[in-house]
CSV table of N, CA, C and O in Angstrom, one decimal:
chain,number,residue,atom,x,y,z
A,1,GLN,N,14.2,14.5,-1.6
A,1,GLN,CA,12.3,14.1,-2.3
A,1,GLN,C,12.5,12.6,-3.1
A,1,GLN,O,13.2,11.8,-3.6
A,2,VAL,N,11.5,11.9,-2.2
A,2,VAL,CA,11.0,10.3,-2.2
A,2,VAL,C,10.2,10.3,-3.8
A,2,VAL,O,8.6,10.4,-3.6
A,3,GLN,N,9.9,9.6,-4.8
A,3,GLN,CA,9.1,9.2,-5.7
A,3,GLN,C,9.4,8.0,-5.9
A,3,GLN,O,9.6,7.1,-5.7
A,4,LEU,N,7.3,7.5,-5.8
A,4,LEU,CA,6.8,6.1,-5.6
A,4,LEU,C,5.8,6.0,-6.6
A,4,LEU,O,4.8,7.4,-7.1
A,5,MET,N,5.8,4.7,-6.7
A,5,MET,CA,5.0,4.8,-7.8
A,5,MET,C,4.6,4.0,-8.2
A,5,MET,O,4.6,2.3,-7.8
A,6,GLU,N,3.1,3.1,-8.2
A,6,GLU,CA,1.9,2.3,-7.8
A,6,GLU,C,1.6,1.9,-8.9
A,6,GLU,O,1.8,2.3,-10.2
A,7,SER,N,1.6,0.4,-8.9
A,7,SER,CA,1.2,-0.2,-9.9
A,7,SER,C,-0.1,-1.3,-9.7
A,7,SER,O,0.2,-1.5,-8.6
A,8,GLY,N,-0.8,-2.5,-10.5
A,8,GLY,CA,-1.4,-3.3,-10.3
A,8,GLY,C,-2.9,-3.3,-10.0
A,8,GLY,O,-3.7,-4.0,-9.9
A,9,GLY,N,-3.5,-2.0,-10.0
A,9,GLY,CA,-4.9,-1.6,-10.2
A,9,GLY,C,-5.6,-2.1,-11.0
A,9,GLY,O,-4.4,-2.6,-12.0
A,10,GLY,N,-6.9,-1.8,-11.1
A,10,GLY,CA,-8.3,-2.4,-12.3
A,10,GLY,C,-9.2,-2.9,-11.5
A,10,GLY,O,-9.6,-2.5,-10.4
A,11,SER,N,-9.9,-3.6,-12.4
A,11,SER,CA,-11.3,-3.7,-11.9
A,11,SER,C,-11.5,-5.5,-11.9
A,11,SER,O,-10.4,-6.1,-13.2
A,12,VAL,N,-12.1,-5.6,-10.6
A,12,VAL,CA,-12.1,-7.4,-11.0
A,12,VAL,C,-13.1,-7.5,-9.7
A,12,VAL,O,-14.3,-6.4,-9.7
A,13,GLN,N,-14.5,-8.5,-10.0
A,13,GLN,CA,-15.9,-8.7,-9.5
A,13,GLN,C,-14.9,-9.1,-8.0
A,13,GLN,O,-14.2,-9.7,-7.2
A,14,ALA,N,-16.2,-9.1,-7.3
A,14,ALA,CA,-16.5,-9.5,-5.7
A,14,ALA,C,-16.0,-10.8,-5.8
A,14,ALA,O,-15.9,-12.0,-6.4
A,15,GLY,N,-14.6,-11.2,-4.6
A,15,GLY,CA,-13.9,-13.0,-5.1
A,15,GLY,C,-12.9,-12.7,-5.2
A,15,GLY,O,-12.4,-13.7,-5.0
A,16,GLY,N,-12.8,-12.2,-6.2
A,16,GLY,CA,-11.4,-12.1,-7.0
A,16,GLY,C,-10.1,-10.9,-6.4
A,16,GLY,O,-10.2,-10.9,-4.9
A,17,SER,N,-9.2,-11.0,-7.2
A,17,SER,CA,-7.7,-10.7,-6.7
A,17,SER,C,-7.4,-9.6,-7.3
A,17,SER,O,-7.2,-9.7,-8.5
A,18,LEU,N,-6.4,-9.1,-6.5
A,18,LEU,CA,-5.0,-8.2,-7.4
A,18,LEU,C,-4.4,-7.8,-6.7
A,18,LEU,O,-3.8,-8.3,-5.0
A,19,ASN,N,-3.2,-8.0,-6.9
A,19,ASN,CA,-1.2,-7.9,-6.6
A,19,ASN,C,-1.3,-6.0,-6.6
A,19,ASN,O,-0.8,-5.8,-7.7
A,20,LEU,N,-1.1,-5.2,-5.4
A,20,LEU,CA,-0.1,-3.9,-5.9
A,20,LEU,C,1.4,-3.8,-5.7
A,20,LEU,O,1.3,-4.4,-4.5
A,21,SER,N,1.7,-3.3,-6.8
A,21,SER,CA,3.3,-3.2,-6.3
A,21,SER,C,3.0,-1.6,-6.3
A,21,SER,O,3.3,-0.1,-6.6
A,22,CYS,N,4.6,-1.1,-5.5
A,22,CYS,CA,5.0,0.2,-5.3
A,22,CYS,C,6.5,0.3,-5.2
A,22,CYS,O,7.3,-1.1,-4.4
A,23,VAL,N,7.4,1.3,-6.2
A,23,VAL,CA,8.8,1.2,-6.1
A,23,VAL,C,9.1,2.1,-6.2
A,23,VAL,O,8.8,3.2,-6.5
A,24,ALA,N,10.7,2.7,-5.4
A,24,ALA,CA,10.7,3.6,-4.5
A,24,ALA,C,11.6,4.4,-5.5
A,24,ALA,O,12.8,3.3,-5.8
A,25,SER,N,12.1,4.9,-5.1
A,25,SER,CA,13.3,6.6,-6.3
A,25,SER,C,14.2,6.1,-5.5
A,25,SER,O,15.3,6.2,-6.3
A,26,THR,N,14.3,6.2,-4.0
A,26,THR,CA,15.3,6.2,-3.4
A,26,THR,C,16.1,4.7,-2.6
A,26,THR,O,15.5,3.7,-2.7
A,27,PHE,N,17.7,5.1,-2.7
A,27,PHE,CA,17.8,3.5,-2.0
A,27,PHE,C,18.2,4.0,-0.4
A,27,PHE,O,18.7,2.7,0.1
A,28,MET,N,17.8,4.7,-0.2
A,28,MET,CA,16.9,4.9,1.8
A,28,MET,C,15.9,3.6,2.0
A,28,MET,O,15.2,4.5,2.4
A,29,PHE,N,15.7,2.9,1.5
A,29,PHE,CA,14.6,1.7,1.7
A,29,PHE,C,14.7,0.8,2.9
A,29,PHE,O,13.6,0.8,3.5
A,30,SER,N,15.7,0.5,2.7
A,30,SER,CA,15.2,-0.9,3.9
A,30,SER,C,15.1,-0.2,6.0
A,30,SER,O,14.7,-0.1,6.2
A,31,ILE,N,15.7,1.0,5.8
A,31,ILE,CA,15.1,2.1,7.1
A,31,ILE,C,13.6,3.0,7.3
A,31,ILE,O,13.6,2.5,8.6
A,32,ASN,N,12.9,2.8,6.4
A,32,ASN,CA,12.0,3.1,6.5
A,32,ASN,C,11.0,2.2,6.7
A,32,ASN,O,11.2,1.1,6.4
A,33,SER,N,9.6,2.6,6.5
A,33,SER,CA,7.9,2.3,6.7
A,33,SER,C,7.7,2.1,5.5
A,33,SER,O,7.7,3.1,5.4
A,34,MET,N,6.3,1.3,4.7
A,34,MET,CA,6.4,1.3,4.0
A,34,MET,C,4.7,1.6,4.7
A,34,MET,O,4.5,0.3,5.3
A,35,GLY,N,3.8,1.8,3.6
A,35,GLY,CA,2.8,1.3,3.5
A,35,GLY,C,1.7,1.3,2.5
A,35,GLY,O,2.0,2.3,1.4
A,36,TRP,N,0.6,0.9,2.8
A,36,TRP,CA,-1.0,1.1,2.2
A,36,TRP,C,-2.0,1.8,2.7
A,36,TRP,O,-2.3,1.8,3.4
A,37,TYR,N,-2.4,3.0,1.5
A,37,TYR,CA,-3.5,3.2,2.4
A,37,TYR,C,-4.8,3.7,1.5
A,37,TYR,O,-4.1,3.0,0.0
A,38,ARG,N,-5.7,3.9,1.8
A,38,ARG,CA,-7.0,3.9,0.8
A,38,ARG,C,-8.0,4.9,0.8
A,38,ARG,O,-8.0,5.5,2.1
A,39,GLN,N,-8.2,5.9,-0.5
A,39,GLN,CA,-9.4,6.6,-0.2
A,39,GLN,C,-10.8,6.1,-2.0
A,39,GLN,O,-10.7,6.4,-2.5
A,40,ALA,N,-12.2,6.4,-0.7
A,40,ALA,CA,-12.9,5.9,-1.8
A,40,ALA,C,-13.6,7.3,-1.7
A,40,ALA,O,-13.5,8.0,-1.4
A,41,PRO,N,-15.0,7.1,-2.9
A,41,PRO,CA,-15.0,8.4,-3.3
A,41,PRO,C,-16.1,9.4,-1.8
A,41,PRO,O,-16.9,8.4,-0.7
A,42,GLY,N,-15.3,10.2,-1.3
A,42,GLY,CA,-16.2,10.9,-0.7
A,42,GLY,C,-16.1,10.7,0.3
A,42,GLY,O,-16.8,10.6,2.0
A,43,LYS,N,-15.0,9.9,1.1
A,43,LYS,CA,-14.6,9.6,2.4
A,43,LYS,C,-13.2,9.4,2.3
A,43,LYS,O,-11.7,10.1,1.8
A,44,GLN,N,-12.6,9.5,3.9
A,44,GLN,CA,-11.0,10.1,4.2
A,44,GLN,C,-9.9,8.8,4.4
A,44,GLN,O,-10.5,7.9,3.5
A,45,ARG,N,-9.0,9.1,4.0
A,45,ARG,CA,-8.2,8.3,3.6
A,45,ARG,C,-7.8,7.8,5.0
A,45,ARG,O,-7.9,8.7,5.5
A,46,GLU,N,-7.5,5.9,3.8
A,46,GLU,CA,-7.5,5.7,5.5
A,46,GLU,C,-6.6,3.9,5.2
A,46,GLU,O,-5.6,3.9,4.5
A,47,LEU,N,-6.2,3.7,7.1
A,47,LEU,CA,-5.2,3.0,6.4
A,47,LEU,C,-5.3,1.4,6.1
A,47,LEU,O,-6.6,0.8,7.2
A,48,VAL,N,-4.6,0.5,5.4
A,48,VAL,CA,-4.9,-0.5,4.8
A,48,VAL,C,-4.0,-1.5,5.5
A,48,VAL,O,-4.1,-2.5,6.4
A,49,ALA,N,-2.4,-0.7,4.7
A,49,ALA,CA,-1.8,-2.1,5.9
A,49,ALA,C,-0.5,-1.2,6.2
A,49,ALA,O,0.0,-0.9,5.5
A,50,THR,N,0.6,-1.2,7.0
A,50,THR,CA,1.8,-1.3,6.8
A,50,THR,C,3.0,-2.1,7.6
A,50,THR,O,2.9,-3.5,8.0
A,51,MET,N,4.4,-1.9,6.9
A,51,MET,CA,5.3,-2.6,7.5
A,51,MET,C,6.5,-1.9,7.5
A,51,MET,O,6.8,-0.8,6.8
A,52,SER,N,7.3,-2.2,9.1
A,52,SER,CA,8.4,-1.6,9.1
A,52,SER,C,9.0,-2.6,8.6
A,52,SER,O,9.5,-3.2,8.1
A,53,SER,N,10.8,-1.3,9.1
A,53,SER,CA,12.3,-1.8,8.5
A,53,SER,C,12.2,-2.6,8.6
A,53,SER,O,12.6,-4.3,7.5
A,54,ARG,N,12.2,-3.8,9.5
A,54,ARG,CA,11.9,-4.5,10.4
A,54,ARG,C,11.3,-6.2,10.1
A,54,ARG,O,10.9,-7.3,10.1
A,55,LYS,N,10.4,-5.7,9.3
A,55,LYS,CA,9.2,-6.7,7.8
A,55,LYS,C,8.4,-6.7,9.4
A,55,LYS,O,8.0,-8.1,9.1
A,56,ASP,N,7.9,-5.9,10.3
A,56,ASP,CA,6.4,-6.7,11.1
A,56,ASP,C,5.5,-6.0,10.5
A,56,ASP,O,5.2,-4.6,10.2
A,57,ALA,N,4.2,-6.4,10.0
A,57,ALA,CA,2.9,-5.8,9.3
A,57,ALA,C,2.0,-5.3,10.4
A,57,ALA,O,1.8,-6.2,11.8
A,58,ASN,N,1.1,-4.6,10.1
A,58,ASN,CA,0.1,-4.1,10.8
A,58,ASN,C,-1.5,-3.9,9.2
A,58,ASN,O,-0.9,-3.1,8.0
A,59,TYR,N,-2.3,-4.5,9.9
A,59,TYR,CA,-2.6,-4.4,8.7
A,59,TYR,C,-4.6,-3.7,9.4
A,59,TYR,O,-4.9,-3.2,11.3
A,60,ALA,N,-5.3,-2.7,8.8
A,60,ALA,CA,-6.4,-2.9,9.5
A,60,ALA,C,-6.8,-3.6,9.4
A,60,ALA,O,-7.5,-4.9,8.8
A,61,ASP,N,-8.2,-3.7,10.9
A,61,ASP,CA,-9.4,-5.0,10.7
A,61,ASP,C,-10.1,-5.4,9.2
A,61,ASP,O,-10.2,-6.6,9.7
A,62,PHE,N,-10.8,-4.2,8.9
A,62,PHE,CA,-11.1,-4.8,7.4
A,62,PHE,C,-10.3,-5.6,6.3
A,62,PHE,O,-11.1,-6.4,5.6
A,63,VAL,N,-9.3,-5.5,6.9
A,63,VAL,CA,-8.4,-6.6,5.3
A,63,VAL,C,-7.5,-7.9,5.9
A,63,VAL,O,-6.8,-8.8,5.5
A,64,LYS,N,-7.4,-7.6,8.0
A,64,LYS,CA,-7.5,-9.2,7.9
A,64,LYS,C,-7.9,-10.4,7.8
A,64,LYS,O,-9.2,-10.8,7.5
A,65,GLY,N,-6.2,-11.1,7.2
A,65,GLY,CA,-7.3,-12.4,6.5
A,65,GLY,C,-6.8,-11.9,5.5
A,65,GLY,O,-6.8,-13.8,4.7
A,66,ARG,N,-7.7,-11.4,4.7
A,66,ARG,CA,-7.7,-11.1,3.1
A,66,ARG,C,-6.6,-10.2,2.4
A,66,ARG,O,-6.2,-10.9,1.4
A,67,PHE,N,-5.8,-9.3,2.7
A,67,PHE,CA,-4.7,-8.3,2.3
A,67,PHE,C,-2.7,-9.0,2.8
A,67,PHE,O,-3.0,-9.7,4.1
A,68,THR,N,-2.3,-9.3,1.8
A,68,THR,CA,-1.3,-9.5,2.8
A,68,THR,C,0.1,-8.4,1.9
A,68,THR,O,0.3,-8.2,0.6
A,69,ILE,N,0.9,-7.5,3.3
A,69,ILE,CA,1.6,-6.4,2.3
A,69,ILE,C,3.0,-7.7,3.2
A,69,ILE,O,3.2,-8.1,3.4
A,70,SER,N,3.8,-7.0,2.1
A,70,SER,CA,5.9,-7.4,1.6
A,70,SER,C,6.4,-6.6,1.2
A,70,SER,O,5.8,-5.6,0.5
A,71,ARG,N,7.4,-6.5,1.4
A,71,ARG,CA,8.6,-5.9,0.2
A,71,ARG,C,10.0,-6.4,0.2
A,71,ARG,O,10.0,-6.9,1.1
A,72,ASP,N,10.1,-5.6,-0.5
A,72,ASP,CA,11.7,-6.0,-1.4
A,72,ASP,C,12.6,-5.0,-0.8
A,72,ASP,O,12.9,-4.8,-1.9
A,73,ASN,N,13.6,-4.9,-0.2
A,73,ASN,CA,14.3,-3.8,-0.1
A,73,ASN,C,15.5,-3.4,-0.9
A,73,ASN,O,15.8,-2.4,-1.4
A,74,ALA,N,15.7,-4.8,-1.7
A,74,ALA,CA,16.4,-5.1,-2.7
A,74,ALA,C,16.0,-4.5,-3.7
A,74,ALA,O,16.8,-3.5,-4.3
A,75,LYS,N,15.3,-4.0,-4.0
A,75,LYS,CA,13.9,-3.4,-4.9
A,75,LYS,C,13.5,-2.6,-5.0
A,75,LYS,O,13.4,-1.6,-5.8
A,76,ARG,N,13.6,-2.0,-3.4
A,76,ARG,CA,12.9,-1.1,-3.4
A,76,ARG,C,11.6,-0.4,-3.2
A,76,ARG,O,10.6,-0.2,-4.0
A,77,MET,N,11.0,-2.4,-3.3
A,77,MET,CA,10.0,-2.3,-3.2
A,77,MET,C,8.7,-2.7,-2.6
A,77,MET,O,9.3,-3.8,-1.8
A,78,VAL,N,7.0,-3.0,-2.4
A,78,VAL,CA,6.7,-2.7,-1.8
A,78,VAL,C,5.4,-3.3,-2.5
A,78,VAL,O,4.9,-3.1,-3.1
A,79,TYR,N,4.6,-4.8,-1.6
A,79,TYR,CA,3.5,-4.7,-2.8
A,79,TYR,C,2.1,-5.1,-1.4
A,79,TYR,O,2.3,-5.1,-0.3
A,80,LEU,N,1.2,-5.2,-2.2
A,80,LEU,CA,0.4,-5.9,-2.1
A,80,LEU,C,-0.9,-6.7,-2.4
A,80,LEU,O,-1.4,-6.2,-3.1
A,81,GLN,N,-0.8,-7.9,-1.4
A,81,GLN,CA,-1.9,-9.5,-2.6
A,81,GLN,C,-3.2,-9.2,-1.8
A,81,GLN,O,-3.5,-9.3,-0.2
A,82,MET,N,-4.5,-8.2,-2.7
A,82,MET,CA,-5.6,-8.5,-1.8
A,82,MET,C,-6.8,-10.1,-2.4
A,82,MET,O,-6.4,-9.6,-3.9
A,83,ASN,N,-7.2,-10.5,-2.1
A,83,ASN,CA,-7.6,-11.7,-2.3
A,83,ASN,C,-9.1,-11.6,-1.1
A,83,ASN,O,-9.3,-10.7,-0.5
A,84,ASN,N,-10.3,-12.3,-2.0
A,84,ASN,CA,-11.3,-12.1,-1.8
A,84,ASN,C,-12.0,-10.6,-1.2
A,84,ASN,O,-12.7,-9.8,-0.1
A,85,LEU,N,-11.4,-9.9,-2.5
A,85,LEU,CA,-12.2,-8.8,-3.0
A,85,LEU,C,-13.6,-8.3,-2.5
A,85,LEU,O,-14.4,-8.9,-3.4
A,86,LYS,N,-14.2,-6.6,-2.3
A,86,LYS,CA,-15.3,-7.2,-1.6
A,86,LYS,C,-15.2,-5.4,-2.6
A,86,LYS,O,-14.3,-4.4,-2.0
A,87,PRO,N,-17.0,-5.5,-3.2
A,87,PRO,CA,-16.9,-4.0,-3.4
A,87,PRO,C,-16.5,-3.3,-2.0
A,87,PRO,O,-16.3,-1.2,-3.0
A,88,ASP,N,-16.6,-3.3,-1.6
A,88,ASP,CA,-16.2,-1.6,0.0
A,88,ASP,C,-14.5,-1.3,-0.5
A,88,ASP,O,-14.1,-0.5,0.1
A,89,ASP,N,-13.7,-2.7,-0.7
A,89,ASP,CA,-12.8,-2.7,-1.3
A,89,ASP,C,-12.6,-1.1,-2.0
A,89,ASP,O,-11.1,-1.3,-2.8
A,90,THR,N,-13.0,-0.9,-2.8
A,90,THR,CA,-13.2,0.4,-4.4
A,90,THR,C,-12.5,1.4,-3.3
A,90,THR,O,-13.1,2.4,-2.1
A,91,GLY,N,-11.4,2.0,-4.1
A,91,GLY,CA,-10.9,3.3,-4.0
A,91,GLY,C,-9.6,3.2,-4.4
A,91,GLY,O,-9.3,2.2,-5.6
A,92,VAL,N,-8.8,4.5,-4.3
A,92,VAL,CA,-7.6,4.6,-5.1
A,92,VAL,C,-6.5,4.3,-4.0
A,92,VAL,O,-6.9,4.2,-2.1
A,93,TYR,N,-6.0,3.7,-4.5
A,93,TYR,CA,-5.0,2.9,-2.8
A,93,TYR,C,-3.0,4.1,-3.3
A,93,TYR,O,-3.0,3.9,-4.3
A,94,PHE,N,-3.0,4.4,-2.4
A,94,PHE,CA,-2.1,4.9,-2.1
A,94,PHE,C,-0.1,4.4,-1.6
A,94,PHE,O,-0.9,3.1,-0.1
A,95,CYS,N,0.5,4.3,-2.0
A,95,CYS,CA,1.9,3.8,-1.6
A,95,CYS,C,2.0,5.0,0.0
A,95,CYS,O,2.3,6.3,-1.1
A,96,ASN,N,2.3,4.5,1.2
A,96,ASN,CA,3.3,5.8,1.3
A,96,ASN,C,4.5,4.9,2.0
A,96,ASN,O,5.1,3.7,2.3
A,97,TRP,N,5.7,6.4,2.3
A,97,TRP,CA,7.0,5.9,2.1
A,97,TRP,C,7.3,6.9,4.3
A,97,TRP,O,6.9,8.5,3.7
A,98,LYS,N,7.6,6.3,4.8
A,98,LYS,CA,7.7,6.8,6.2
A,98,LYS,C,8.8,7.1,6.9
A,98,LYS,O,9.7,5.6,7.3
A,99,TYR,N,9.6,7.5,7.1
A,99,TYR,CA,11.3,7.9,8.2
A,99,TYR,C,11.2,9.6,8.8
A,99,TYR,O,11.5,9.9,8.6
A,100,GLY,N,10.6,8.7,9.8
A,100,GLY,CA,10.7,9.5,11.1
A,100,GLY,C,9.9,10.8,11.0
A,100,GLY,O,8.7,10.9,10.9
A,101,SER,N,10.0,12.2,10.5
A,101,SER,CA,9.1,13.1,9.9
A,101,SER,C,9.0,13.3,8.7
A,101,SER,O,8.0,14.1,8.4
A,102,TYR,N,9.7,13.2,7.9
A,102,TYR,CA,9.6,12.7,6.6
A,102,TYR,C,8.2,11.3,5.4
A,102,TYR,O,8.5,10.6,6.1
A,103,VAL,N,7.7,12.2,5.2
A,103,VAL,CA,6.8,11.0,4.8
A,103,VAL,C,6.7,11.4,3.2
A,103,VAL,O,6.1,12.5,2.5
A,104,TYR,N,6.2,10.3,2.6
A,104,TYR,CA,5.9,10.9,0.8
A,104,TYR,C,4.7,9.9,0.9
A,104,TYR,O,4.3,8.7,1.0
A,105,TRP,N,4.1,10.0,-0.5
A,105,TRP,CA,3.2,9.3,-0.9
A,105,TRP,C,3.0,9.6,-2.3
A,105,TRP,O,3.7,10.4,-3.4
A,106,GLY,N,2.6,8.0,-3.3
A,106,GLY,CA,1.9,8.3,-4.5
A,106,GLY,C,1.3,8.5,-4.8
A,106,GLY,O,0.2,9.3,-4.2
A,107,GLN,N,1.2,9.2,-6.2
A,107,GLN,CA,-0.4,9.2,-6.8
A,107,GLN,C,-1.4,8.0,-6.9
A,107,GLN,O,-2.5,9.1,-6.5
A,108,GLY,N,-1.3,7.2,-6.5
A,108,GLY,CA,-2.0,6.4,-6.4
A,108,GLY,C,-3.0,5.3,-7.7
A,108,GLY,O,-2.0,5.5,-8.7
A,109,THR,N,-3.1,4.0,-7.4
A,109,THR,CA,-3.7,3.3,-8.6
A,109,THR,C,-5.2,3.1,-7.6
A,109,THR,O,-5.6,3.0,-7.0
A,110,GLN,N,-5.9,2.9,-8.8
A,110,GLN,CA,-8.0,3.2,-9.1
A,110,GLN,C,-8.1,1.3,-8.8
A,110,GLN,O,-7.5,0.4,-9.9
A,111,VAL,N,-8.8,0.8,-7.7
A,111,VAL,CA,-8.9,-0.7,-7.8
A,111,VAL,C,-10.3,-0.5,-7.3
A,111,VAL,O,-11.2,0.6,-6.9
A,112,THR,N,-10.3,-0.9,-8.3
A,112,THR,CA,-12.3,-1.6,-8.5
A,112,THR,C,-13.5,-3.1,-8.4
A,112,THR,O,-12.7,-3.4,-9.2
A,113,VAL,N,-14.0,-3.0,-7.6
A,113,VAL,CA,-14.4,-4.2,-7.4
A,113,VAL,C,-16.1,-4.5,-7.4
A,113,VAL,O,-16.8,-3.5,-6.8
A,114,SER,N,-16.3,-5.2,-8.4
A,114,SER,CA,-18.2,-4.7,-8.6
A,114,SER,C,-18.6,-6.3,-7.7
A,114,SER,O,-18.0,-7.4,-7.6
A,115,SER,N,-20.1,-6.3,-7.8
A,115,SER,CA,-21.1,-7.2,-6.7
A,115,SER,C,-21.3,-8.1,-8.2
A,115,SER,O,-21.4,-7.9,-9.2
């Protein structure tokens, strides 16, 4: 069982920035991929960004150039730096840990962007 805890959410105005963090309970951290997903009210959960164990990053088109994912394997943490936030970025942001068929989710952190 892997437990994930997100932090760093909050309320900002459009154009602002937030930096989300996620810490994992497992020491099996460097071999897995990590990701951030989000879910807006009334919508399905969608991928925001992922990072492989080799630190290859992948982004959804709607965040390219604005968001940056990074990870610190020694601290068992993954981050999401979000710049130039838009009202459409509002939602609950979830941290994701994946290794093979094993997938775990955090409980999420709320991000609210006002216009």
